[in-house]
Short mmCIF file of C-alpha atoms and ligand atoms in Angstrom, two decimals:
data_model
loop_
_atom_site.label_atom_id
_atom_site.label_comp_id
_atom_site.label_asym_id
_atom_site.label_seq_id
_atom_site.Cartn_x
_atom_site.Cartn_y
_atom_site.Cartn_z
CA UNK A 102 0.00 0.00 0.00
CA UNK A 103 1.33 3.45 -0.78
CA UNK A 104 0.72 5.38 2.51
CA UNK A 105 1.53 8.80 2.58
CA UNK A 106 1.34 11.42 5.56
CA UNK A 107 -0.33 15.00 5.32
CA UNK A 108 0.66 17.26 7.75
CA UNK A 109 -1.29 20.79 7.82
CA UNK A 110 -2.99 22.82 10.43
CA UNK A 111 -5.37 24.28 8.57
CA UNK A 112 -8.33 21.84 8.53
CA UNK A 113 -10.34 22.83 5.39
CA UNK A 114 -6.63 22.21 3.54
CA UNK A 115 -5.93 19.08 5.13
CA UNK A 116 -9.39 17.95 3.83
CA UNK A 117 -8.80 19.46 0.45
CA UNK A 118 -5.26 17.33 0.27
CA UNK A 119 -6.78 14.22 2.09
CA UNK A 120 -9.46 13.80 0.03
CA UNK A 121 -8.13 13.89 -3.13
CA UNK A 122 -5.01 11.67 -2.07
CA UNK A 123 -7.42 8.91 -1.01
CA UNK A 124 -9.30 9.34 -4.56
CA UNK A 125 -6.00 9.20 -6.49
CA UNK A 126 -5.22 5.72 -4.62
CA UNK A 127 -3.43 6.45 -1.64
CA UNK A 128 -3.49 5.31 2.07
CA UNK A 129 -3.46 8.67 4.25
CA UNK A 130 -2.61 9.56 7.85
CA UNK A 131 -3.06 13.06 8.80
CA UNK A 132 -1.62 15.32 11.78
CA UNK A 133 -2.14 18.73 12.35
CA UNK A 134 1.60 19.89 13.95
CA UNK A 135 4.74 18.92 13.90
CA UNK A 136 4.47 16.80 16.86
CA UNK A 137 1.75 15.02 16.12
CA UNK A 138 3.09 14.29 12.65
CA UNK A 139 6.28 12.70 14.61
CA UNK A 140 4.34 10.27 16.99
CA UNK A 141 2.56 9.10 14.04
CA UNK A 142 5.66 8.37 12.06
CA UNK A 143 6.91 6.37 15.15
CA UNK A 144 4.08 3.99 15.16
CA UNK A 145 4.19 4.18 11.01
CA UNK A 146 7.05 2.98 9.81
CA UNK A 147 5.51 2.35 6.80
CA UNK A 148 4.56 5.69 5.27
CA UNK A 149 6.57 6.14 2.93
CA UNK A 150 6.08 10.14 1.72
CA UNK A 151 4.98 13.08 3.85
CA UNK A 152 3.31 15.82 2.66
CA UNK A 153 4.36 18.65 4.57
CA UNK A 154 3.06 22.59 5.17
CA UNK A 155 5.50 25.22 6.15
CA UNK A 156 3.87 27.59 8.18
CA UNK A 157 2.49 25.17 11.37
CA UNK A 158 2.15 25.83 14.92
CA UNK A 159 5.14 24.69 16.98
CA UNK A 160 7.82 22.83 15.38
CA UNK A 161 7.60 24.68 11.34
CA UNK A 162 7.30 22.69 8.67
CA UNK A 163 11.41 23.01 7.61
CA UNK A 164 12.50 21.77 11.34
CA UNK A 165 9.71 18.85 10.78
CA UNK A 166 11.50 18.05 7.60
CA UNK A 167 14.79 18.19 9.04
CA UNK A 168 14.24 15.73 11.97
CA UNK A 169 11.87 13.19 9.54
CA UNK A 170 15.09 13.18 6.89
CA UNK A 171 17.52 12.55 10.08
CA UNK A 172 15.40 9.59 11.33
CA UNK A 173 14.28 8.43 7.66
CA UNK A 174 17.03 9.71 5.24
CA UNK A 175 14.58 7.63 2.14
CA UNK A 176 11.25 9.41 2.78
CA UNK A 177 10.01 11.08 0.03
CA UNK A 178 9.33 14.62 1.14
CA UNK A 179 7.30 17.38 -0.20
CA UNK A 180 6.25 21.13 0.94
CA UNK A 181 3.18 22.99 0.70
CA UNK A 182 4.48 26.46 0.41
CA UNK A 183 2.54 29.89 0.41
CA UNK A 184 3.32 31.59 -3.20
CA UNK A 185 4.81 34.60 -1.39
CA UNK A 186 7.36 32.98 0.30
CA UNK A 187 9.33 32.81 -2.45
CA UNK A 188 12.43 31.90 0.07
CA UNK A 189 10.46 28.68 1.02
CA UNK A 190 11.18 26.99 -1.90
CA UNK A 191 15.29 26.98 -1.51
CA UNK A 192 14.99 26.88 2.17
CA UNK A 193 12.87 23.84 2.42
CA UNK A 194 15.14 21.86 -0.50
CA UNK A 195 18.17 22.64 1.80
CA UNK A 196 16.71 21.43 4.51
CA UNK A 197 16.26 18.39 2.54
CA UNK A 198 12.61 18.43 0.56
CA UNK A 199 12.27 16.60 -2.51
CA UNK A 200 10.39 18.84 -3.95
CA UNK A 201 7.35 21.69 -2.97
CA UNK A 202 4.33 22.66 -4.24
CA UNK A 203 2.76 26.37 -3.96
CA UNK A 204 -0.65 27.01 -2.83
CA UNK A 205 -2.94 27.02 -4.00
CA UNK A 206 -2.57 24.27 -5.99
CA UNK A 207 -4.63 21.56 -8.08
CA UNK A 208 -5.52 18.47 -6.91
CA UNK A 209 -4.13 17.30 -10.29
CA UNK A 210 -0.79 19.57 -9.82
CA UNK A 211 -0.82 17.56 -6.19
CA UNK A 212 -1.25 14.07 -7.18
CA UNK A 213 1.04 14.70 -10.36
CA UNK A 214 3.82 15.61 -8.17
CA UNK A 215 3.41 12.65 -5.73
CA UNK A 216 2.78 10.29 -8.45
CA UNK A 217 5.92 11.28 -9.46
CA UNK A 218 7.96 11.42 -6.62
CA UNK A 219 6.70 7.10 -5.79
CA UNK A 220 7.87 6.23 -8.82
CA UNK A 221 11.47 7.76 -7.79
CA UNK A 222 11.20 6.26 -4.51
CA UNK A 223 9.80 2.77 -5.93
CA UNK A 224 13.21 2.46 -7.53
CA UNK A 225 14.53 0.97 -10.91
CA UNK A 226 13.87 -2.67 -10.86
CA UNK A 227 16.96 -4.90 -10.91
CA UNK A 228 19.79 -4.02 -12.40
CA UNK A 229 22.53 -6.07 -13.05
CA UNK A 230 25.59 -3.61 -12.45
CA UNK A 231 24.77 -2.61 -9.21
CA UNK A 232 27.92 -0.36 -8.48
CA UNK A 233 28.77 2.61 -10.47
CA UNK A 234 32.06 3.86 -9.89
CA UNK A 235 33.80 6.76 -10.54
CA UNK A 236 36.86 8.46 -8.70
CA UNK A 237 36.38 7.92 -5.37
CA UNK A 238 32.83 7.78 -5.42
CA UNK A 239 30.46 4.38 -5.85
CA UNK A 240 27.19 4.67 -6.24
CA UNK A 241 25.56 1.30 -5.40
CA UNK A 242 21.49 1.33 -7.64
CA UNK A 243 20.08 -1.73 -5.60
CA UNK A 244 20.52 0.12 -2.08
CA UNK A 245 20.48 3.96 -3.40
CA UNK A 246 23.41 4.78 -1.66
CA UNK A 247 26.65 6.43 -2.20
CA UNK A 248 30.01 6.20 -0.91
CA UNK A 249 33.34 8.25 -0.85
CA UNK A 250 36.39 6.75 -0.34
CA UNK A 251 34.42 4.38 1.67
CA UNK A 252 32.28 6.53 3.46
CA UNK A 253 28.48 6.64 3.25
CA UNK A 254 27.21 10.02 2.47
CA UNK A 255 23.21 10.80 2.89
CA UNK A 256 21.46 11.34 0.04
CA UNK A 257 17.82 12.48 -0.25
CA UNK A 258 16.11 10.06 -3.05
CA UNK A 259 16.49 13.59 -5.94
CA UNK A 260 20.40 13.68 -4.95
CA UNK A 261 20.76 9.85 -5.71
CA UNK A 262 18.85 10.52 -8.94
CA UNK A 263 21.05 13.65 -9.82
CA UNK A 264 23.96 11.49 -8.89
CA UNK A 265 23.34 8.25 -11.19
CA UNK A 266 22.58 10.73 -13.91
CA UNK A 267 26.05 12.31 -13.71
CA UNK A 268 27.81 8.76 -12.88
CA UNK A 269 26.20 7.26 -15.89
CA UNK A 270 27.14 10.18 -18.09
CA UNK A 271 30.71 10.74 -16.86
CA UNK A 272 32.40 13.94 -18.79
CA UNK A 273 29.55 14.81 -20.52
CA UNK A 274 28.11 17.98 -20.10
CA UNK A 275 24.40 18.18 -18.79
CA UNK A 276 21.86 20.83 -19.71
CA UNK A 277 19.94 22.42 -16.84
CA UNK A 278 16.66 20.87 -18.86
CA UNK A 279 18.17 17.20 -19.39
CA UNK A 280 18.83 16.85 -15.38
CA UNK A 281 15.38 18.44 -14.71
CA UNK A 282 13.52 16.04 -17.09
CA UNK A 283 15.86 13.10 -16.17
CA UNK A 284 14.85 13.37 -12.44
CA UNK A 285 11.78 14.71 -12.09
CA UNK A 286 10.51 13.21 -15.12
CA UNK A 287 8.31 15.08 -18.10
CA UNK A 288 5.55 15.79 -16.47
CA UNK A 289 6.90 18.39 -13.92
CA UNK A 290 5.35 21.74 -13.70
CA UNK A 291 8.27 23.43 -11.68
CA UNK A 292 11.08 25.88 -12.64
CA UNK A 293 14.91 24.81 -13.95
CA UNK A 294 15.43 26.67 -10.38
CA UNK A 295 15.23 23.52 -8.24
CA UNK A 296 18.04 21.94 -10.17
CA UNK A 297 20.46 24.46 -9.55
CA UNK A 298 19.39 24.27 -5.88
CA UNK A 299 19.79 20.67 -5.55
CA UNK A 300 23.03 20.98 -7.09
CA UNK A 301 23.97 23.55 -4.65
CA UNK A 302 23.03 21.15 -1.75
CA UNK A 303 24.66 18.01 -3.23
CA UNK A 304 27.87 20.07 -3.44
CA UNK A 305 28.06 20.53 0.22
CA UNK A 306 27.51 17.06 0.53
CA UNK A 307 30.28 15.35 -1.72
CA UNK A 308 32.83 17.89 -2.79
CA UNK A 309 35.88 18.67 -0.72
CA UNK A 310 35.57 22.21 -1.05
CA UNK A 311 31.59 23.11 -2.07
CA UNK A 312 32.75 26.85 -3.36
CA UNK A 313 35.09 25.53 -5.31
CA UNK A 314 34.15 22.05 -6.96
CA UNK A 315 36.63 19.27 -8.24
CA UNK A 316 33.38 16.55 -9.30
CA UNK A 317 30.34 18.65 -10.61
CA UNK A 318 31.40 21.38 -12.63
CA UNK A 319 29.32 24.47 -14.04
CA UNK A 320 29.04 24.67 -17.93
CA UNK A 321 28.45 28.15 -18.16
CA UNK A 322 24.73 28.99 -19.43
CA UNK A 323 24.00 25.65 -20.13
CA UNK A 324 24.38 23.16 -17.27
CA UNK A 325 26.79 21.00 -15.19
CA UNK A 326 29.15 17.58 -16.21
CA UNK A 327 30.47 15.01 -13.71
CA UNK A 328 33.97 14.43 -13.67
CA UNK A 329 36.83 13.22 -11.97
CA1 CA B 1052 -0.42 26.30 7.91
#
């Protein structure tokens, strides 16, 4: 069962997103804070994607994300973000979102972008090279995880999918368009923004020196290449 949690104070939104979720197939749990949302996860292990508003009462909606991807580094997370709060939509990738969506929003907008983040999650099927290596990185496709020089490093399921891309297309330089497509798929709505973004974060996670990058490199009005 695909169980997903939706976590929003407001209860004529939580409806709004409930409802439709359960018509579009999925298994829902609902909490209206923060720390409701993280007693239900204990006794839930098996929810597998949280939908998750900003602005709550108590614990906000980017410390909620931060303590769900430190307990449950594969959850697929996604925010509900006000369309003026423009900063939202960085601040809640860095804190490690998958992706947001800005209200109001479409139940079809919605159910696209959860639809689309299960099939990331669901993986690739198997595979029968299961390591990809490259410098002193290996990126292992059965588990989704990555290691340098030995060392696991924590991805969020979007910076495993940015990674394979690159480690699969060693030297070649990426367009901002061909990463967006080739990770959040065709039918995204959202902006060649979040790339850069996730890029951003992923740099802080496996380069030696973020500001200054030896793996991911920026082609210059066009995009970024993987090297080593
Ligand atoms: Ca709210």
């Amino acid at each position: 069962m695909k169980k997903i949690l939706v976590v929003e104070d407001e209860s004529s939104i939580r409806s709004f997103v409930v409802i439709n979720m359960k018509r579009a197939g999925y298994d829902v749990i609902e909490a209206e804070s923060g720390e409701e949302a993280l007693e239900l996860l204990s006794k839930s292990p098996d929810v597998k994607l949280a939908l998750l508003d900003v602005m709550l009462p108590g614990i906000d909606g980017f410390e909620l994300c931060r303590q769900i991807r430190a307990q449950s580094p594969a959850m697929g997370i996604i925010m509900l973000t006000a369309r003026t709060q423009e900063v939202d939509k960085v601040t809640g990738l860095m804190t490690g979102a998958d992706d947001y969506v800005t209200k109001p929003f479409s139940p079809t907008e919605l159910i696209a972008r959860v639809d689309a983040l299960f099939r990331r999650l669901g993986g690739e099927g198997p595979a029968d090279v299961t390591d990809i290596i490259s410098g002193p990185f290996a990126l292992n496709t059965r588990n989704r995880t990555l290691t340098k020089d030995g060392r696991q490093i924590r991805l969020t399921q979007v910076e495993y999918t940015i990674m394979r891309l690159f480690m699969e297309n060693i030297g070649k330089a990426l367009s901002r368009e061909d990463i967006l497509t080739g990770v959040w798929g065709r039918d995204y709505y959202g902006e060649l923004k979040i790339v850069d973004v996730n890029i951003r974060r992923l740099r802080i996670k496996i380069e030696d020196d973020a500001t200054n990058p030896a793996y991911i490199s920026t082609v210059w009005g066009f995009g970024y290449k993987w090297g080593t």
